[in-house]
């Protein structure tokens, strides 16, 4: 049985999200930052919190780790994480493919 872990967001994660997606859904149906938060991020946080060891991949030569997944609105999502000194999982960077 896995233990649920605490997940926190680094401000850089949201800065990156703002770089990748517009603040409003576009006429061509490009998802907005709010769409990502509502439809993708909740599931990502739950997956990481509940199954960290099973779903996170180590990056060779780095302390960071990554979750690569698909989404409802996105074709591919890579979320980069670090462990904090308190043992929380910190999401700090994001790559998406629409």
CSV table of C-alpha atoms in Angstrom, one decimal:
chain,number,residue,atom,x,y,z
A,1,UNK,CA,0.0,0.0,0.0
A,2,UNK,CA,1.4,3.4,-1.0
A,3,UNK,CA,1.4,6.4,1.2
A,4,UNK,CA,-0.1,9.6,-0.1
A,5,UNK,CA,2.5,12.3,-0.4
A,6,UNK,CA,2.2,16.0,0.0
A,7,UNK,CA,2.5,17.9,-3.3
A,8,UNK,CA,3.4,21.6,-3.6
A,9,UNK,CA,3.7,24.0,-6.5
A,10,UNK,CA,6.8,26.1,-7.1
A,11,UNK,CA,5.9,29.6,-8.5
A,12,UNK,CA,8.0,28.8,-11.6
A,13,UNK,CA,5.5,26.1,-12.5
A,14,UNK,CA,2.7,28.6,-12.9
A,15,UNK,CA,5.1,31.1,-14.7
A,16,UNK,CA,5.9,28.3,-17.2
A,17,UNK,CA,2.2,27.4,-17.6
A,18,UNK,CA,1.5,31.1,-18.4
A,19,UNK,CA,4.3,30.9,-21.1
A,20,UNK,CA,2.8,27.8,-22.7
A,21,UNK,CA,-0.9,28.6,-22.7
A,22,UNK,CA,-3.0,31.7,-23.2
A,23,UNK,CA,-5.1,33.2,-20.3
A,24,UNK,CA,-8.3,32.6,-22.3
A,25,UNK,CA,-9.4,29.8,-24.6
A,26,UNK,CA,-8.7,30.9,-28.1
A,27,UNK,CA,-11.1,30.8,-31.1
A,28,UNK,CA,-9.1,27.8,-32.5
A,29,UNK,CA,-9.9,26.0,-29.2
A,30,UNK,CA,-6.4,26.2,-27.8
A,31,UNK,CA,-6.9,25.4,-24.1
A,32,UNK,CA,-6.3,28.2,-21.6
A,33,UNK,CA,-4.3,28.1,-18.3
A,34,UNK,CA,-7.6,27.7,-16.4
A,35,UNK,CA,-8.5,24.7,-18.7
A,36,UNK,CA,-5.2,23.1,-17.9
A,37,UNK,CA,-5.6,23.6,-14.1
A,38,UNK,CA,-9.1,22.3,-14.1
A,39,UNK,CA,-8.8,19.4,-16.5
A,40,UNK,CA,-5.2,18.3,-16.3
A,41,UNK,CA,-3.5,19.4,-13.1
A,42,UNK,CA,-5.8,17.9,-10.6
A,43,UNK,CA,-5.3,14.4,-12.1
A,44,UNK,CA,-1.5,14.9,-12.3
A,45,UNK,CA,-1.4,16.0,-8.6
A,46,UNK,CA,-3.5,13.0,-7.5
A,47,UNK,CA,-1.3,10.6,-9.6
A,48,UNK,CA,1.9,12.0,-8.1
A,49,UNK,CA,0.6,12.1,-4.6
A,50,UNK,CA,-0.7,8.6,-4.6
A,51,UNK,CA,1.8,6.7,-6.8
A,52,UNK,CA,5.0,8.7,-6.7
A,53,UNK,CA,7.4,5.8,-6.8
A,54,UNK,CA,5.5,4.0,-9.6
A,55,UNK,CA,4.9,7.0,-12.0
A,56,UNK,CA,8.0,9.2,-11.6
A,57,UNK,CA,11.1,8.6,-13.6
A,58,UNK,CA,14.6,9.6,-12.5
A,59,UNK,CA,16.6,11.8,-14.9
A,60,UNK,CA,20.1,10.4,-15.2
A,61,UNK,CA,22.7,12.7,-13.6
A,62,UNK,CA,20.0,15.0,-12.1
A,63,UNK,CA,18.2,15.2,-8.7
A,64,UNK,CA,15.0,16.1,-10.6
A,65,UNK,CA,12.5,13.5,-11.7
A,66,UNK,CA,9.8,13.6,-14.3
A,67,UNK,CA,6.2,12.4,-14.9
A,68,UNK,CA,5.4,11.9,-18.6
A,69,UNK,CA,1.7,11.4,-19.3
A,70,UNK,CA,-1.2,12.2,-21.6
A,71,UNK,CA,-4.1,14.4,-20.8
A,72,UNK,CA,-7.6,15.2,-21.6
A,73,UNK,CA,-6.7,18.3,-23.5
A,74,UNK,CA,-3.0,17.7,-24.1
A,75,UNK,CA,-1.3,15.1,-26.3
A,76,UNK,CA,1.7,14.9,-23.9
A,77,UNK,CA,2.6,16.4,-20.6
A,78,UNK,CA,5.9,16.3,-18.8
A,79,UNK,CA,6.0,17.6,-15.2
A,80,UNK,CA,9.3,18.0,-13.5
A,81,UNK,CA,9.5,17.5,-9.8
A,82,UNK,CA,12.0,17.7,-6.9
A,83,UNK,CA,11.7,16.4,-3.3
A,84,UNK,CA,11.8,19.2,-0.7
A,85,UNK,CA,13.7,18.8,2.5
A,86,UNK,CA,10.4,18.1,4.3
A,87,UNK,CA,9.6,15.2,1.9
A,88,UNK,CA,7.0,17.0,-0.1
A,89,UNK,CA,7.0,16.7,-3.9
A,90,UNK,CA,7.5,20.1,-5.6
A,91,UNK,CA,6.3,20.5,-9.1
A,92,UNK,CA,8.6,23.1,-10.7
A,93,UNK,CA,8.6,22.9,-14.5
A,94,UNK,CA,6.2,21.8,-17.3
A,95,UNK,CA,6.3,20.9,-20.9
A,96,UNK,CA,3.2,20.3,-22.9
A,97,UNK,CA,2.3,19.2,-26.4
A,98,UNK,CA,-1.2,20.1,-27.6
